[in-house]
CSV table of C-alpha atoms in Angstrom, one decimal:
chain,number,residue,atom,x,y,z
B,6,MET,CA,-4.7,-4.7,17.1
B,7,ARG,CA,-3.0,-6.2,20.1
B,8,ILE,CA,0.1,-5.0,21.9
B,9,ILE,CA,2.8,-7.0,23.7
B,10,SER,CA,5.9,-5.5,25.3
B,11,ILE,CA,9.1,-7.4,26.0
B,12,VAL,CA,10.8,-5.9,29.1
B,13,GLY,CA,13.8,-6.6,31.3
B,14,LEU,CA,17.1,-5.3,32.6
B,15,LYS,CA,20.1,-4.8,30.3
B,16,ASN,CA,21.7,-8.0,28.9
B,17,THR,CA,18.7,-10.3,29.8
B,18,GLY,CA,17.9,-11.2,26.2
B,19,LYS,CA,15.1,-8.8,25.3
B,20,THR,CA,16.1,-8.3,21.7
B,21,SER,CA,16.6,-12.1,21.1
B,22,LEU,CA,13.2,-12.9,22.6
B,23,THR,CA,11.5,-10.0,20.7
B,24,SER,CA,12.8,-11.4,17.4
B,25,LYS,CA,11.7,-14.9,18.2
B,26,ILE,CA,8.1,-13.8,19.1
B,27,ILE,CA,7.9,-11.7,15.9
B,28,LYS,CA,9.0,-14.7,13.8
B,29,GLU,CA,6.5,-17.0,15.5
B,30,LEU,CA,3.6,-14.5,15.0
B,31,ARG,CA,4.6,-14.2,11.3
B,32,ASN,CA,4.6,-18.0,11.1
B,33,ARG,CA,1.0,-17.8,12.2
B,34,ASP,CA,0.3,-15.4,9.3
B,35,PHE,CA,-0.3,-12.4,11.5
B,36,LYS,CA,0.6,-8.9,10.4
B,37,VAL,CA,3.2,-7.6,12.8
B,38,ALA,CA,4.6,-4.1,13.6
B,39,SER,CA,7.4,-3.6,16.1
B,40,ILE,CA,8.8,-0.7,18.2
B,41,LYS,CA,12.2,-0.5,19.9
B,42,HIS,CA,12.6,1.7,22.9
B,43,SER,CA,16.0,3.1,23.8
B,44,HIS,CA,17.3,5.6,26.4
B,45,HIS,CA,20.0,6.6,23.9
B,46,LYS,CA,19.6,8.8,20.8
B,47,MET,CA,18.7,6.6,17.8
B,48,GLU,CA,19.4,7.7,14.2
B,49,MET,CA,17.6,6.1,11.2
B,50,ASP,CA,19.7,8.2,8.8
B,51,HIS,CA,23.4,9.0,8.4
B,52,GLU,CA,25.5,12.0,7.4
B,53,GLY,CA,25.8,12.6,3.7
B,54,THR,CA,22.5,11.3,2.5
B,55,ASP,CA,20.0,13.6,0.9
B,56,THR,CA,17.4,13.0,3.6
B,57,TYR,CA,20.0,13.7,6.3
B,58,LYS,CA,20.7,17.0,4.6
B,59,GLN,CA,17.0,17.8,4.5
B,60,MET,CA,16.8,17.2,8.3
B,61,GLU,CA,19.9,19.3,8.9
B,62,ALA,CA,18.4,22.1,6.8
B,63,GLY,CA,15.5,22.3,9.3
B,64,SER,CA,12.8,19.9,8.1
B,65,ASN,CA,10.8,18.6,11.0
B,66,PHE,CA,9.5,15.6,9.2
B,67,VAL,CA,11.4,13.8,6.5
B,68,VAL,CA,10.1,10.8,4.5
B,69,GLY,CA,12.4,8.6,2.5
B,70,ILE,CA,10.8,6.5,-0.3
B,71,GLY,CA,12.6,3.8,-2.2
B,72,GLY,CA,12.5,0.1,-1.9
B,73,ARG,CA,11.1,0.9,1.6
B,74,THR,CA,9.5,3.9,3.2
B,75,TYR,CA,10.7,5.4,6.4
B,76,PHE,CA,9.7,8.5,8.5
B,77,ASN,CA,12.2,10.6,10.4
B,78,ILE,CA,10.5,12.9,12.8
B,79,ASN,CA,12.6,15.5,14.7
B,80,GLU,CA,10.9,15.0,18.0
B,81,ARG,CA,10.2,12.3,20.6
B,82,LEU,CA,6.6,11.0,20.2
B,83,ASP,CA,4.7,9.4,23.1
B,84,LEU,CA,4.1,5.7,22.9
B,85,GLU,CA,0.3,6.2,22.8
B,86,ARG,CA,0.7,8.5,19.8
B,87,ILE,CA,2.9,6.1,18.0
B,88,LEU,CA,0.5,3.2,18.6
B,89,PHE,CA,-2.4,5.3,17.2
B,90,LEU,CA,-0.4,6.2,14.1
B,91,ILE,CA,0.6,2.6,13.5
B,92,LYS,CA,-3.1,1.6,13.8
B,93,LEU,CA,-4.1,4.4,11.4
B,94,MET,CA,-1.5,3.6,8.8
B,95,GLU,CA,-1.2,-0.2,8.9
B,96,ASN,CA,-3.6,-1.7,11.5
B,97,PRO,CA,-1.5,-4.7,12.2
B,98,ASP,CA,-2.7,-7.7,14.2
B,99,PHE,CA,0.1,-7.3,16.7
B,100,VAL,CA,2.5,-4.6,17.8
B,101,VAL,CA,5.6,-6.1,19.5
B,102,ILE,CA,7.5,-3.6,21.7
B,103,GLU,CA,10.9,-4.0,23.1
B,104,GLY,CA,11.0,-1.9,26.2
B,105,PHE,CA,8.6,0.6,27.8
B,106,LYS,CA,8.4,-1.4,31.0
B,107,ALA,CA,6.6,1.4,32.8
B,108,TYR,CA,3.7,1.4,30.4
B,109,PRO,CA,0.4,-0.5,31.1
B,110,TYR,CA,0.5,-3.1,28.3
B,111,ALA,CA,0.7,-6.9,28.5
B,112,LYS,CA,4.3,-7.8,29.1
B,113,ILE,CA,6.7,-10.6,28.9
B,114,ALA,CA,9.6,-10.1,31.4
B,115,THR,CA,13.1,-11.5,30.9
B,116,CYS,CA,13.9,-11.1,34.6
B,117,GLU,CA,11.9,-11.1,37.8
B,118,GLU,CA,13.0,-7.5,38.8
B,119,VAL,CA,10.6,-5.9,36.3
B,120,LYS,CA,7.5,-8.0,36.9
B,121,ASP,CA,4.3,-6.1,37.5
B,122,ASP,CA,0.5,-6.4,37.3
B,123,TYR,CA,0.6,-6.4,33.5
B,124,THR,CA,3.2,-9.2,33.2
B,125,ILE,CA,1.8,-12.3,31.6
B,126,LYS,CA,5.0,-14.4,31.9
B,127,VAL,CA,8.6,-14.3,33.2
B,128,VAL,CA,10.9,-16.3,30.9
B,129,ASN,CA,14.6,-17.0,30.6
B,130,SER,CA,15.2,-15.7,27.1
B,131,PHE,CA,18.5,-17.6,26.7
B,132,GLU,CA,17.1,-21.0,27.6
B,133,ILE,CA,13.6,-20.9,26.1
B,134,THR,CA,12.9,-24.0,23.9
B,135,ASP,CA,11.0,-24.0,20.6
B,136,GLU,CA,8.0,-25.7,22.4
B,137,GLU,CA,8.0,-23.2,25.2
B,138,LEU,CA,8.1,-20.3,22.6
B,139,ILE,CA,5.0,-21.7,21.0
B,140,GLY,CA,3.2,-21.8,24.3
B,141,LEU,CA,4.4,-18.3,25.1
B,142,VAL,CA,3.0,-16.9,21.8
B,143,ASP,CA,-0.3,-18.8,22.5
B,144,LEU,CA,-0.4,-16.8,25.8
B,145,VAL,CA,0.4,-13.6,23.8
B,146,GLU,CA,-2.7,-14.3,21.6
B,147,GLU,CA,-4.9,-14.8,24.7
B,148,ARG,CA,-3.9,-11.9,26.9
B,149,SER,CA,-2.5,-9.0,24.8
B,150,TYR,CA,-4.9,-6.2,24.0
B,151,ASP,CA,-5.3,-2.9,22.1
B,152,ILE,CA,-4.4,0.7,22.9
B,153,LEU,CA,-5.3,1.2,26.6
B,154,ASP,CA,-7.6,4.2,26.1
B,155,THR,CA,-9.8,2.3,23.6
B,156,LEU,CA,-10.6,-0.6,26.0
B,157,PHE,CA,-14.0,-1.1,27.5
B,158,VAL,CA,-16.1,-4.0,28.7
B,159,ASN,CA,-19.6,-4.5,30.0
B,160,GLU,CA,-18.5,-6.4,33.1
B,161,CYS,CA,-19.5,-4.7,36.4
B,162,GLY,CA,-16.6,-3.2,38.3
B,163,TYR,CA,-14.4,-2.8,35.2
B,164,ASN,CA,-14.8,0.9,34.4
B,165,ASP,CA,-11.2,2.1,34.3
B,166,ALA,CA,-9.0,1.3,31.3
B,167,SER,CA,-5.9,0.4,33.3
B,168,ILE,CA,-7.9,-2.0,35.5
B,169,ILE,CA,-9.4,-3.6,32.3
B,170,GLY,CA,-5.9,-4.0,30.9
B,171,GLN,CA,-4.7,-5.7,34.1
B,172,ALA,CA,-7.7,-8.0,34.0
B,173,PHE,CA,-6.9,-9.0,30.4
B,174,ALA,CA,-3.2,-9.5,31.2
B,175,GLN,CA,-4.0,-11.6,34.2
B,176,GLY,CA,-6.5,-13.8,32.4
B,177,LYS,CA,-9.5,-12.5,34.5
B,178,LEU,CA,-11.2,-11.2,31.4
B,179,ASP,CA,-11.1,-12.6,27.8
B,180,TYR,CA,-10.0,-10.0,25.2
B,181,ASN,CA,-12.1,-10.1,22.1
B,182,PRO,CA,-11.3,-7.4,19.5
B,183,ASP,CA,-14.7,-8.0,17.8
B,184,THR,CA,-16.4,-6.5,20.9
B,185,GLN,CA,-14.3,-3.4,21.0
B,186,ALA,CA,-15.2,0.0,19.5
B,187,GLU,CA,-14.7,0.3,15.7
B,188,VAL,CA,-14.0,4.1,15.8
B,189,ASN,CA,-10.6,5.3,17.0
B,190,LEU,CA,-10.4,9.0,17.9
B,191,ALA,CA,-7.5,11.3,18.7
B,192,ILE,CA,-7.8,15.0,19.4
B,193,ASP,CA,-4.7,17.2,19.3
B,194,GLY,CA,-2.6,14.0,19.3
B,195,ILE,CA,-4.3,12.5,22.4
B,196,ASN,CA,-6.2,9.3,22.2
B,197,ILE,CA,-9.8,9.6,23.3
B,198,GLY,CA,-11.6,6.5,24.5
B,199,LEU,CA,-15.0,5.8,23.1
B,200,ASN,CA,-17.6,3.4,24.5
B,201,ARG,CA,-19.6,1.2,22.2
B,202,PHE,CA,-22.6,3.5,22.0
B,203,VAL,CA,-20.5,6.6,21.0
B,204,SER,CA,-18.4,4.5,18.6
B,205,ASP,CA,-21.5,3.1,16.8
B,206,TYR,CA,-23.2,6.5,16.7
B,207,LEU,CA,-20.2,8.2,15.0
B,208,LYS,CA,-19.8,5.3,12.7
B,209,GLN,CA,-23.4,5.4,11.5
B,210,ILE,CA,-23.3,9.2,11.0
B,211,ILE,CA,-20.1,9.0,9.0
B,212,LEU,CA,-21.3,6.1,6.9
B,213,GLY,CA,-24.6,7.8,6.2
B,214,ALA,CA,-22.8,10.9,5.0
B,215,LEU,CA,-20.4,9.0,2.8
B,216,THR,CA,-22.7,6.4,1.2
B,217,PRO,CA,-24.1,8.7,-1.4
B,218,LEU,CA,-20.6,9.6,-2.7
B,219,LYS,CA,-19.5,8.1,-6.0
B,220,ILE,CA,-16.4,6.5,-4.4
B,221,LYS,CA,-15.8,4.2,-7.3
B,222,GLU,CA,-14.8,7.2,-9.5
B,223,PHE,CA,-11.8,7.5,-7.2
B,224,GLY,CA,-10.9,3.8,-7.4
B,225,VAL,CA,-12.5,2.9,-4.1
B,226,GLU,CA,-14.6,-0.2,-4.1
B,227,SER,CA,-16.0,-0.2,-0.5
B,228,LEU,CA,-16.2,1.8,2.7
B,229,GLU,CA,-14.0,-0.6,4.7
B,230,ASN,CA,-11.4,1.5,6.4
B,231,ILE,CA,-12.1,5.2,6.7
B,232,ASP,CA,-9.6,7.9,7.8
B,233,ILE,CA,-11.0,11.4,8.5
B,234,THR,CA,-9.0,14.4,9.8
B,235,ILE,CA,-11.0,17.5,10.9
B,236,LYS,CA,-9.3,20.8,11.3
B,237,ASN,CA,-11.6,22.6,13.8
B,238,LYS,CA,-10.0,26.0,13.5
B,239,LYS,CA,-11.1,28.7,16.0
B,240,GLU,CA,-12.2,32.0,14.5
């Protein structure tokens, strides 16, 4: 999974550029998720619906299932938690974020005022041509990267995740998802970074324990993607 954020001041074309980038990524057959950040209260439901009534009755987590499925959580989740849950549920190729300019992810800025060490390009959203958009998305493929706390490299001097993220965004290091850890861990809702050794160790232990199970009886053909939740209750 790779993450790119579209940032800028108000009325600089963030939404327009975000939509164009999503469309171009989909044209390249990538699976895309997106996140919209707003400083205002956002409602996915409206008064009078059954799910709205459930939330008003006190439900902390409402799920609506019909032609589509949506989740309505009665709290503000941190971006890192949202990214982890997206990866857990869908594991898209790209997550395109509109906003979150203070977060340490590869960014495309729609104005110079928000440019920082993670900015891969500053563009004029209103004047970008189709050819420039293709080049921009090429750059997104090259320099965007996964959840910050999951990053690691074997290069000397790159031991801090934020420094590694900057190096990817600035093109000083090449991001290769195939060299990253294959196990993602969160404890109490907080992402825990794993190096390659710990990731491989946990993977082998879990696969070793699951291999003898008769998984085909449950309709599972292979051990491809495994989700495990452990409730470590204190006595």
